[in-house]
Amino acid sequence: MPSDPSMKISSASELLARMIQGEVSAADVATEHLERIKRHNRNVNAVVTLDEAGAMRAALHADQRVATRGPLGPLHGIPFTVKDAFETAGIRTTSSHKPLASHIPARDATLVSRLKAAGGILLGKTNLPELAGNPQCDSPLFGRTNNPWDLSRTSGGSSGGSAAAVAMGFAMLDPGSDIGGSIRIPAAFCGVAGLKATENRLPRTGHIPHLPGRPRSVRHLLSFGLLARSVADLQLGFEIMAGPDGQDVEVPAIPTRTLSAQQRPRRIAWWDDFDGVPLCSRTRRALARTVDALHAAGHIVARCRPDGFDFGQAWHAYGTIAGSEIGLGMSWPERTGLTLAGHLIPASQPVGRAFLRGMSASPGSYNQALNLREQLIVTLEAFLDEWDAWLCPVAPTVAYPHCKLGGLKPPPRIQVDDHALPYIEATVSMVVPFSLTGSPVTVLPAGIEDGLPVGLQLVGRRWHDEELLATCAQIESCFDGYTLPPLADETPDRGS
């Protein structure tokens, strides 16, 4: 069928309405998205496993069902992809880990099964770094994912394939996981919206890591969410995926609430100084423009931070907890080697230093970090009692050129205007404080600066994801919003 540009730029809710009204079929929508993947995926390498036959079967079933008994559910006929860390029944799931190169699960991860049960059409799996362990998306099995706005730059990680797929119009939604910015960084770098839900609001059942058949070690910091192109689609996906599943016992039975965007002045705090970590000029311009737009729209906006919320303490506590828990899944020689490396890292690299030293943290140090986490949560929650959201940058810089990690070489430095920052501090320093607190965070596209997207994150109160999304729905117009990358433009004058 001919390309229909309206399919790729509409929201999931808009496309759903068209399908229910009979303007377009689920099979047409699936075909359009599959064809787009075939045309453009070779450039970005976002989709690593395609299930074309399964997708078309599901789409035809949706069409038959809607003609007789109505839509399958709130996601009827909407195409989605899945980060290859989530198990998919009968479809290869690797988490980019070579021992899992041929792993075909017998079940779907809970988040996948819920999207399918709501009527979503699973198209395939998206790329990630090995075991979701890198803020770039470079897989030892599938190669690297390129940024849709500049193929020489990273799409971010670990959900880099997810963000690139949504940006390119390969899928409307893609669920992601985030322990250190893995949803937020790719969303910002690729120019899409992202949600990291409150820690333990969405079940982790069927997510790798942990490895199949191995005991779980990571008990804190990991959250789940999704990538989309609008706040409405984030709301739709969250409502479908949230809630206990009877297997992940740490997910409480909190009812999911549908909140409309109440038209009232929102109270938005904003901040740009993470203990002196520099910001690139592109990010500063986008942040200033967004703050001005919020003011002009009548919202209450102020530059402020919570009293007593110390970023240095947050980095130390995050690194200690993450290093300790992730380290439990490693062999003793691996942990020992990384701990020794941590003692060679200077204090000017606080996140990386704390993480590596945390690999062999004593029980006392680990407990001290958990207590510090609790204190910082209390401080941030008290602050957010007075504000609807806290607006901050996602990263010191926009998407940077691909760079290699590994071997005996130290991690590269990332150029942030005139500053060369250590790799970890340049990538995750502005996201891990809110992984530590387990807060819900959205990322909204804030414009294209000199050819590259900028995203900004909005932090909300724990367990109040719906309120944060409602706030974002009202203020979304103050952000520049999603823009189709030129690489994906299929208008007739450009060809396809």
Short mmCIF file of C-alpha atoms in Angstrom, two decimals:
data_model
loop_
_atom_site.label_atom_id
_atom_site.label_comp_id
_atom_site.label_asym_id
_atom_site.label_seq_id
_atom_site.Cartn_x
_atom_site.Cartn_y
_atom_site.Cartn_z
CA MET A 1 0.00 0.00 0.00
CA PRO A 2 1.25 3.59 -0.53
CA SER A 3 3.01 5.37 2.30
CA ASP A 4 0.63 7.33 4.55
CA PRO A 5 2.61 10.06 6.35
CA SER A 6 -0.32 10.71 8.72
CA MET A 7 0.18 7.30 10.32
CA LYS A 8 3.71 8.00 11.45
CA ILE A 9 3.11 11.43 12.97
CA SER A 10 -0.22 10.83 14.71
CA SER A 11 -0.41 9.75 18.32
CA ALA A 12 -1.52 6.25 19.26
CA SER A 13 -4.86 7.59 20.49
CA GLU A 14 -5.47 9.42 17.20
CA LEU A 15 -4.55 6.36 15.16
CA LEU A 16 -6.75 4.16 17.35
CA ALA A 17 -9.74 6.42 16.67
CA ARG A 18 -9.15 6.15 12.93
CA MET A 19 -9.05 2.36 13.11
CA ILE A 20 -12.22 2.09 15.19
CA GLN A 21 -14.01 4.44 12.78
CA GLY A 22 -12.95 2.27 9.86
CA GLU A 23 -10.78 4.92 8.18
CA VAL A 24 -7.78 2.58 8.23
CA SER A 25 -7.33 -1.09 9.14
CA ALA A 26 -4.95 -2.58 11.69
CA ALA A 27 -3.43 -4.61 8.84
CA ASP A 28 -2.76 -1.41 6.87
CA VAL A 29 -1.15 0.18 9.91
CA ALA A 30 1.03 -2.87 10.60
CA THR A 31 2.05 -3.07 6.93
CA GLU A 32 2.97 0.62 6.87
CA HIS A 33 5.18 0.29 9.96
CA LEU A 34 6.82 -2.92 8.76
CA GLU A 35 7.61 -1.32 5.40
CA ARG A 36 9.12 1.68 7.12
CA ILE A 37 11.35 -0.62 9.17
CA LYS A 38 12.49 -2.39 6.00
CA ARG A 39 13.29 0.92 4.28
CA HIS A 40 15.14 2.68 7.08
CA ASN A 41 16.32 0.23 9.72
CA ARG A 42 19.56 -0.51 7.88
CA ASN A 43 20.64 3.06 8.65
CA VAL A 44 19.73 3.27 12.33
CA ASN A 45 19.83 -0.44 13.35
CA ALA A 46 17.09 0.01 15.93
CA VAL A 47 15.10 -3.21 15.31
CA VAL A 48 17.17 -6.39 15.74
CA THR A 49 14.48 -9.09 15.52
CA LEU A 50 11.40 -8.66 13.33
CA ASP A 51 8.27 -10.81 13.65
CA GLU A 52 6.48 -9.83 10.46
CA ALA A 53 4.31 -12.96 10.24
CA GLY A 54 3.21 -12.74 13.87
CA ALA A 55 2.45 -9.03 13.54
CA MET A 56 0.27 -9.53 10.46
CA ARG A 57 -1.63 -12.40 12.10
CA ALA A 58 -2.36 -10.23 15.12
CA ALA A 59 -3.38 -7.27 12.94
CA LEU A 60 -5.77 -9.37 10.83
CA HIS A 61 -7.28 -10.78 14.03
CA ALA A 62 -7.80 -7.21 15.29
CA ASP A 63 -9.61 -6.28 12.07
CA GLN A 64 -11.86 -9.32 12.24
CA ARG A 65 -12.64 -8.63 15.88
CA VAL A 66 -13.46 -4.92 15.47
CA ALA A 67 -15.86 -5.70 12.63
CA THR A 68 -17.92 -8.06 14.80
CA ARG A 69 -17.42 -7.35 18.48
CA GLY A 70 -15.62 -4.04 18.70
CA PRO A 71 -11.99 -3.17 19.54
CA LEU A 72 -9.70 -5.60 21.34
CA GLY A 73 -8.83 -3.04 24.00
CA PRO A 74 -7.36 0.41 24.60
CA LEU A 75 -4.37 -0.37 22.34
CA HIS A 76 -6.38 -2.00 19.53
CA GLY A 77 -4.17 -2.37 16.45
CA ILE A 78 -1.42 -0.04 17.68
CA PRO A 79 2.04 -1.29 16.60
CA PHE A 80 4.73 -1.48 19.27
CA THR A 81 8.25 -2.81 19.59
CA VAL A 82 9.97 -4.16 22.70
CA LYS A 83 13.42 -3.61 24.10
CA ASP A 84 15.26 -6.92 23.74
CA ALA A 85 15.68 -7.13 27.51
CA PHE A 86 12.01 -8.16 27.88
CA GLU A 87 11.08 -11.79 27.25
CA THR A 88 8.77 -12.47 24.32
CA ALA A 89 7.13 -15.87 23.90
CA GLY A 90 8.43 -17.64 20.81
CA ILE A 91 10.60 -14.67 19.77
CA ARG A 92 14.34 -14.48 20.37
CA THR A 93 15.25 -12.53 23.51
CA THR A 94 18.97 -11.93 24.08
CA SER A 95 19.54 -8.80 26.17
CA SER A 96 22.55 -8.53 23.80
CA HIS A 97 24.30 -11.22 25.88
CA LYS A 98 26.14 -13.78 23.75
CA PRO A 99 25.15 -16.81 25.90
CA LEU A 100 21.52 -15.86 25.17
CA ALA A 101 21.98 -15.43 21.41
CA SER A 102 19.51 -18.25 20.70
CA HIS A 103 17.30 -17.86 23.77
CA ILE A 104 13.60 -18.19 22.89
CA PRO A 105 11.40 -17.75 25.98
CA ALA A 106 8.20 -19.68 26.57
CA ARG A 107 6.44 -16.66 28.07
CA ASP A 108 6.04 -12.94 27.63
CA ALA A 109 7.33 -10.47 30.19
CA THR A 110 4.40 -8.99 32.10
CA LEU A 111 4.66 -5.61 30.39
CA VAL A 112 4.67 -7.27 26.97
CA SER A 113 1.70 -9.50 27.76
CA ARG A 114 -0.29 -6.50 29.00
CA LEU A 115 0.36 -4.49 25.85
CA LYS A 116 -0.66 -7.46 23.70
CA ALA A 117 -3.76 -8.15 25.79
CA ALA A 118 -4.78 -4.52 25.30
CA GLY A 119 -4.77 -5.09 21.54
CA GLY A 120 -1.25 -3.91 20.70
CA ILE A 121 0.54 -5.45 17.70
CA LEU A 122 4.08 -6.60 18.51
CA LEU A 123 6.36 -5.95 15.53
CA GLY A 124 9.73 -7.02 16.94
CA LYS A 125 12.59 -6.37 19.35
CA THR A 126 14.85 -3.32 19.65
CA ASN A 127 18.57 -3.05 20.30
CA LEU A 128 20.40 -2.44 23.58
CA PRO A 129 23.94 -2.77 24.97
CA GLU A 130 24.88 -6.01 26.69
CA LEU A 131 22.63 -6.63 29.70
CA ALA A 132 21.46 -3.01 29.50
CA GLY A 133 24.78 -1.86 30.92
CA ASN A 134 25.87 1.21 28.93
CA PRO A 135 24.55 4.73 28.26
CA GLN A 136 25.36 4.06 24.60
CA CYS A 137 23.57 1.42 22.50
CA ASP A 138 26.29 -0.84 21.13
CA SER A 139 25.52 -4.57 21.14
CA PRO A 140 28.10 -7.37 20.86
CA LEU A 141 25.43 -9.34 18.97
CA PHE A 142 23.79 -6.74 16.74
CA GLY A 143 26.17 -3.81 16.49
CA ARG A 144 25.41 -0.22 17.38
CA THR A 145 22.23 1.79 16.99
CA ASN A 146 22.72 5.16 15.31
CA ASN A 147 20.99 8.39 16.22
CA PRO A 148 18.16 9.17 13.76
CA TRP A 149 19.27 12.81 13.64
CA ASP A 150 22.95 12.14 12.98
CA LEU A 151 24.11 8.60 12.21
CA SER A 152 27.60 9.39 13.52
CA ARG A 153 26.20 9.93 17.02
CA THR A 154 24.80 7.67 19.72
CA SER A 155 21.10 7.11 20.27
CA GLY A 156 21.83 6.77 24.00
CA GLY A 157 21.42 3.71 26.17
CA SER A 158 20.42 1.38 27.26
CA SER A 159 17.01 1.79 25.55
CA GLY A 160 18.70 3.30 22.51
CA GLY A 161 17.02 0.98 20.03
CA SER A 162 13.63 1.74 21.60
CA ALA A 163 14.02 5.52 21.33
CA ALA A 164 15.37 5.36 17.78
CA ALA A 165 12.49 3.09 16.71
CA VAL A 166 9.87 5.46 18.12
CA ALA A 167 11.61 8.52 16.65
CA MET A 168 11.79 6.92 13.19
CA GLY A 169 8.12 5.92 13.19
CA PHE A 170 8.88 2.20 13.35
CA ALA A 171 6.55 1.85 16.37
CA MET A 172 4.17 3.98 18.42
CA LEU A 173 5.36 2.66 21.80
CA ASP A 174 8.28 0.70 23.20
CA PRO A 175 8.55 -0.33 26.89
CA GLY A 176 11.90 0.37 28.49
CA SER A 177 13.86 -0.13 31.70
CA ASP A 178 15.88 2.50 33.56
CA ILE A 179 18.41 2.01 36.37
CA GLY A 180 20.63 4.94 35.43
CA GLY A 181 18.89 6.95 32.73
CA SER A 182 18.27 4.10 30.29
CA ILE A 183 14.88 5.51 29.24
CA ARG A 184 15.58 9.19 29.81
CA ILE A 185 18.91 9.57 28.01
CA PRO A 186 17.78 7.88 24.76
CA ALA A 187 14.50 9.85 24.82
CA ALA A 188 16.43 13.11 25.10
CA PHE A 189 19.03 12.16 22.47
CA CYS A 190 16.46 10.95 19.91
CA GLY A 191 13.81 13.63 20.46
CA VAL A 192 10.95 11.55 21.86
CA ALA A 193 8.97 11.43 25.11
CA GLY A 194 9.83 9.00 27.88
CA LEU A 195 8.47 7.90 31.23
CA LYS A 196 10.41 6.28 34.05
CA ALA A 197 7.64 5.27 36.42
CA THR A 198 7.99 5.20 40.19
CA GLU A 199 10.27 2.36 41.28
CA ASN A 200 8.14 -0.80 41.74
CA ARG A 201 5.05 0.73 40.11
CA LEU A 202 5.48 -1.54 37.06
CA PRO A 203 6.41 -5.24 37.47
CA ARG A 204 9.82 -6.47 36.38
CA THR A 205 8.72 -10.06 35.65
CA GLY A 206 10.42 -11.33 32.50
CA HIS A 207 13.11 -8.64 32.32
CA ILE A 208 16.77 -9.64 31.68
CA PRO A 209 18.86 -9.01 33.79
CA HIS A 210 18.58 -10.88 36.03
CA LEU A 211 19.64 -13.82 33.87
CA PRO A 212 17.15 -16.65 33.37
CA GLY A 213 17.54 -19.26 36.09
CA ARG A 214 19.80 -17.01 38.19
CA PRO A 215 18.85 -15.40 41.51
CA ARG A 216 17.94 -11.73 41.50
CA SER A 217 20.50 -9.36 43.00
CA VAL A 218 19.31 -5.86 42.03
CA ARG A 219 16.69 -4.81 44.60
CA HIS A 220 16.76 -1.03 44.29
CA LEU A 221 17.03 1.75 41.70
CA LEU A 222 15.55 -0.14 38.72
CA SER A 223 12.35 1.28 37.25
CA PHE A 224 10.31 0.59 34.13
CA GLY A 225 8.37 2.74 31.70
CA LEU A 226 8.16 3.44 28.02
CA LEU A 227 9.14 5.56 25.04
CA ALA A 228 6.49 7.32 22.95
CA ARG A 229 6.01 10.56 21.01
CA SER A 230 3.47 12.36 23.21
CA VAL A 231 2.31 12.59 26.80
CA ALA A 232 -1.07 11.12 25.82
CA ASP A 233 0.68 7.98 24.60
CA LEU A 234 2.77 7.79 27.77
CA GLN A 235 -0.46 7.96 29.78
CA LEU A 236 -2.06 5.27 27.65
CA GLY A 237 0.88 2.88 28.00
CA PHE A 238 1.31 3.51 31.71
CA GLU A 239 -2.35 2.77 32.48
CA ILE A 240 -2.06 -0.54 30.62
CA MET A 241 1.23 -1.67 32.16
CA ALA A 242 0.96 -0.54 35.80
CA GLY A 243 0.00 -2.71 38.75
CA PRO A 244 0.93 -6.00 40.44
CA ASP A 245 1.10 -9.24 38.48
CA GLY A 246 1.21 -11.77 41.33
CA GLN A 247 4.85 -12.56 40.62
CA ASP A 248 6.84 -9.41 41.33
CA VAL A 249 5.94 -9.18 45.00
CA GLU A 250 7.42 -5.70 45.43
CA VAL A 251 4.77 -4.04 43.24
CA PRO A 252 2.01 -2.73 45.55
CA ALA A 253 -1.69 -2.87 44.71
CA ILE A 254 -2.09 0.84 43.94
CA PRO A 255 -5.12 1.54 41.72
CA THR A 256 -4.30 3.24 38.44
CA ARG A 257 -6.12 6.52 38.05
CA THR A 258 -6.99 8.33 34.83
CA LEU A 259 -6.49 12.06 35.39
CA SER A 260 -7.27 14.72 32.84
CA ALA A 261 -5.06 17.75 32.39
CA GLN A 262 -6.75 20.20 34.74
CA GLN A 263 -6.47 23.70 33.35
CA ARG A 264 -4.79 25.58 36.17
CA PRO A 265 -1.47 27.33 36.58
CA ARG A 266 1.14 24.68 37.31
CA ARG A 267 3.96 25.21 39.78
CA ILE A 268 7.19 24.23 38.07
CA ALA A 269 10.55 24.51 39.82
CA TRP A 270 13.62 24.31 37.60
CA TRP A 271 17.32 23.80 38.14
CA ASP A 272 20.47 23.70 36.02
CA ASP A 273 23.45 23.34 38.40
CA PHE A 274 24.36 19.76 39.36
CA ASP A 275 27.30 20.65 41.61
CA GLY A 276 29.14 22.44 38.84
CA VAL A 277 28.74 19.85 36.06
CA PRO A 278 28.76 22.01 32.90
CA LEU A 279 25.84 22.15 30.47
CA CYS A 280 26.30 22.45 26.73
CA SER A 281 24.98 25.59 25.02
CA ARG A 282 22.29 23.64 23.14
CA THR A 283 20.78 22.36 26.38
CA ARG A 284 20.98 25.76 28.05
CA ARG A 285 19.16 27.40 25.14
CA ALA A 286 16.40 24.78 25.16
CA LEU A 287 15.97 25.02 28.92
CA ALA A 288 15.80 28.84 28.83
CA ARG A 289 13.29 28.77 25.98
CA THR A 290 11.09 26.27 27.84
CA VAL A 291 11.17 28.27 31.07
CA ASP A 292 10.19 31.42 29.14
CA ALA A 293 7.32 29.54 27.45
CA LEU A 294 6.06 28.28 30.82
CA HIS A 295 6.11 31.84 32.17
CA ALA A 296 4.30 33.15 29.11
CA ALA A 297 1.61 30.47 29.47
CA GLY A 298 0.83 31.69 32.99
CA HIS A 299 2.50 28.95 35.00
CA ILE A 300 4.38 29.64 38.25
CA VAL A 301 8.05 29.02 37.53
CA ALA A 302 11.07 29.50 39.78
CA ARG A 303 14.71 28.44 39.76
CA CYS A 304 15.17 26.53 43.02
CA ARG A 305 16.25 23.22 44.51
CA PRO A 306 15.31 21.31 47.66
CA ASP A 307 17.16 22.47 50.76
CA GLY A 308 19.50 19.67 51.78
CA PHE A 309 19.31 17.72 48.51
CA ASP A 310 23.04 17.23 47.92
CA PHE A 311 23.98 15.87 44.49
CA GLY A 312 27.35 14.68 45.75
CA GLN A 313 25.66 12.58 48.42
CA ALA A 314 23.18 11.28 45.85
CA TRP A 315 25.98 10.22 43.49
CA HIS A 316 27.82 8.46 46.32
CA ALA A 317 24.73 6.63 47.58
CA TYR A 318 23.64 5.65 44.07
CA GLY A 319 27.09 4.32 43.15
CA THR A 320 27.42 2.34 46.38
CA ILE A 321 23.99 0.70 46.06
CA ALA A 322 24.22 0.06 42.30
CA GLY A 323 27.77 -1.26 42.51
CA SER A 324 27.00 -3.54 45.43
CA GLU A 325 23.82 -5.04 43.96
CA ILE A 326 25.04 -5.36 40.37
CA GLY A 327 28.31 -6.76 41.69
CA LEU A 328 26.46 -9.62 43.37
CA GLY A 329 25.73 -10.98 39.91
CA MET A 330 29.42 -11.04 38.97
CA SER A 331 32.19 -13.47 39.78
CA TRP A 332 34.56 -12.70 42.65
CA PRO A 333 37.53 -11.95 40.32
CA GLU A 334 35.41 -9.52 38.29
CA ARG A 335 34.22 -7.68 41.38
CA THR A 336 37.72 -7.53 42.85
CA GLY A 337 39.22 -6.16 39.64
CA LEU A 338 36.58 -3.46 39.32
CA THR A 339 36.92 -2.51 42.99
CA LEU A 340 40.68 -2.07 42.56
CA ALA A 341 40.04 0.11 39.51
CA GLY A 342 37.69 2.20 41.63
CA HIS A 343 40.54 3.07 43.99
CA LEU A 344 42.47 4.55 41.06
CA ILE A 345 39.65 6.89 40.04
CA PRO A 346 39.99 10.44 41.41
CA ALA A 347 37.35 12.17 43.51
CA SER A 348 36.57 14.37 40.48
CA GLN A 349 34.71 11.34 39.04
CA PRO A 350 32.29 10.72 41.92
CA VAL A 351 29.70 8.53 40.20
CA GLY A 352 32.11 6.10 38.55
CA ARG A 353 34.31 5.99 41.64
CA ALA A 354 31.41 5.16 43.99
CA PHE A 355 30.03 2.53 41.60
CA LEU A 356 33.31 0.62 41.26
CA ARG A 357 34.13 0.84 44.95
CA GLY A 358 30.59 -0.29 45.70
CA MET A 359 31.36 -3.62 44.03
CA SER A 360 32.95 -4.72 47.29
CA ALA A 361 31.14 -2.45 49.74
CA SER A 362 30.94 -3.64 53.32
CA PRO A 363 27.51 -4.34 54.78
CA GLY A 364 27.90 -1.18 56.86
CA SER A 365 28.70 0.99 53.84
CA TYR A 366 25.84 -0.49 51.87
CA ASN A 367 23.40 0.13 54.74
CA GLN A 368 24.70 3.66 55.17
CA ALA A 369 23.98 4.31 51.47
CA LEU A 370 20.42 2.97 51.87
CA ASN A 371 19.87 5.29 54.83
CA LEU A 372 21.19 8.23 52.83
CA ARG A 373 18.82 7.29 50.00
CA GLU A 374 15.93 7.39 52.47
CA GLN A 375 16.94 10.84 53.70
CA LEU A 376 17.18 12.21 50.15
CA ILE A 377 13.77 10.75 49.28
CA VAL A 378 12.21 12.53 52.27
CA THR A 379 13.90 15.79 51.28
CA LEU A 380 12.79 15.60 47.65
CA GLU A 381 9.23 14.56 48.52
CA ALA A 382 8.85 17.50 50.92
CA PHE A 383 10.04 19.85 48.17
CA LEU A 384 7.58 18.38 45.66
CA ASP A 385 4.71 18.91 48.08
CA GLU A 386 5.09 22.58 47.03
CA TRP A 387 5.65 22.03 43.30
CA ASP A 388 3.93 20.04 40.57
CA ALA A 389 7.26 19.03 39.04
CA TRP A 390 10.98 19.78 39.11
CA LEU A 391 12.35 20.58 35.65
CA CYS A 392 16.01 19.67 35.03
CA PRO A 393 18.35 18.78 32.16
CA VAL A 394 18.68 15.09 31.31
CA ALA A 395 22.40 15.17 30.52
CA PRO A 396 25.24 17.68 30.30
CA THR A 397 25.20 17.36 26.52
CA VAL A 398 23.11 16.32 23.56
CA ALA A 399 23.90 13.12 21.64
CA TYR A 400 27.67 12.78 21.26
CA PRO A 401 29.71 10.91 18.62
CA HIS A 402 29.93 7.12 18.99
CA CYS A 403 32.87 6.05 21.15
CA LYS A 404 34.18 2.63 22.09
CA LEU A 405 34.47 1.22 25.58
CA GLY A 406 36.30 -1.81 26.87
CA GLY A 407 39.75 -3.31 26.79
CA LEU A 408 42.59 -1.82 28.81
CA LYS A 409 41.93 1.75 27.76
CA PRO A 410 40.22 4.06 30.25
CA PRO A 411 36.72 5.25 29.31
CA PRO A 412 36.75 8.13 26.87
CA ARG A 413 36.03 11.70 27.80
CA ILE A 414 33.00 13.44 26.32
CA GLN A 415 33.32 16.97 24.99
CA VAL A 416 30.76 19.37 26.48
CA ASP A 417 31.48 22.62 24.65
CA ASP A 418 34.92 23.60 26.01
CA HIS A 419 34.96 20.95 28.76
CA ALA A 420 36.13 17.33 28.43
CA LEU A 421 34.14 15.39 31.03
CA PRO A 422 34.76 11.86 32.31
CA TYR A 423 32.48 9.38 30.53
CA ILE A 424 30.17 8.47 33.42
CA GLU A 425 29.80 12.03 34.71
CA ALA A 426 29.11 13.28 31.16
CA THR A 427 26.35 10.74 30.63
CA VAL A 428 24.48 9.83 33.83
CA SER A 429 25.28 12.48 36.45
CA MET A 430 21.92 14.27 36.01
CA VAL A 431 19.70 11.20 35.91
CA VAL A 432 21.02 8.91 38.65
CA PRO A 433 19.89 11.14 41.56
CA PHE A 434 16.30 10.35 40.55
CA SER A 435 17.07 6.68 40.04
CA LEU A 436 18.29 6.76 43.63
CA THR A 437 15.05 8.32 44.90
CA GLY A 438 12.86 6.05 42.75
CA SER A 439 10.87 9.08 41.60
CA PRO A 440 8.65 9.11 38.53
CA VAL A 441 10.29 11.14 35.76
CA THR A 442 9.10 12.15 32.32
CA VAL A 443 11.27 13.41 29.47
CA LEU A 444 9.73 15.79 26.94
CA PRO A 445 11.32 16.91 23.65
CA ALA A 446 12.36 20.55 24.05
CA GLY A 447 13.45 21.41 20.54
CA ILE A 448 16.08 20.85 17.89
CA GLU A 449 19.24 22.86 18.51
CA ASP A 450 21.77 23.05 15.68
CA GLY A 451 20.37 19.86 14.18
CA LEU A 452 20.17 17.75 17.37
CA PRO A 453 17.29 17.13 19.80
CA VAL A 454 17.29 18.32 23.40
CA GLY A 455 15.13 16.66 26.04
CA LEU A 456 14.33 17.88 29.55
CA GLN A 457 13.22 15.78 32.53
CA LEU A 458 10.39 16.54 34.94
CA VAL A 459 10.50 14.85 38.34
CA GLY A 460 7.33 14.12 40.32
CA ARG A 461 6.33 12.66 43.68
CA ARG A 462 6.74 8.94 44.26
CA TRP A 463 3.57 6.93 43.57
CA HIS A 464 1.97 9.99 41.95
CA ASP A 465 2.82 9.09 38.34
CA GLU A 466 -0.67 10.03 37.17
CA GLU A 467 -0.37 13.54 38.62
CA LEU A 468 3.01 14.02 36.95
CA LEU A 469 1.62 12.88 33.60
CA ALA A 470 -1.41 15.17 33.99
CA THR A 471 0.93 18.10 34.66
CA CYS A 472 2.99 17.20 31.61
CA ALA A 473 -0.13 16.94 29.47
CA GLN A 474 -1.06 20.51 30.36
CA ILE A 475 2.41 22.02 29.88
CA GLU A 476 3.41 19.91 26.86
CA SER A 477 2.58 22.80 24.52
CA CYS A 478 5.34 24.84 26.22
CA PHE A 479 7.88 22.35 24.88
CA ASP A 480 8.72 22.19 21.18
CA GLY A 481 7.55 18.56 21.01
CA TYR A 482 8.31 15.64 18.74
CA THR A 483 9.72 16.33 15.27
CA LEU A 484 10.14 13.68 12.59
CA PRO A 485 13.86 13.22 11.82
CA PRO A 486 14.77 14.18 8.23
CA LEU A 487 16.08 10.65 7.69
CA ALA A 488 12.52 9.32 8.11
CA ASP A 489 10.81 11.96 5.95
CA GLU A 490 8.80 10.19 3.25
CA THR A 491 6.99 13.12 1.67
CA PRO A 492 6.61 12.73 -2.11
CA ASP A 493 9.14 15.41 -3.00
CA ARG A 494 11.83 13.49 -1.12
CA GLY A 495 10.96 9.98 -2.20
CA SER A 496 11.36 6.95 0.05
#
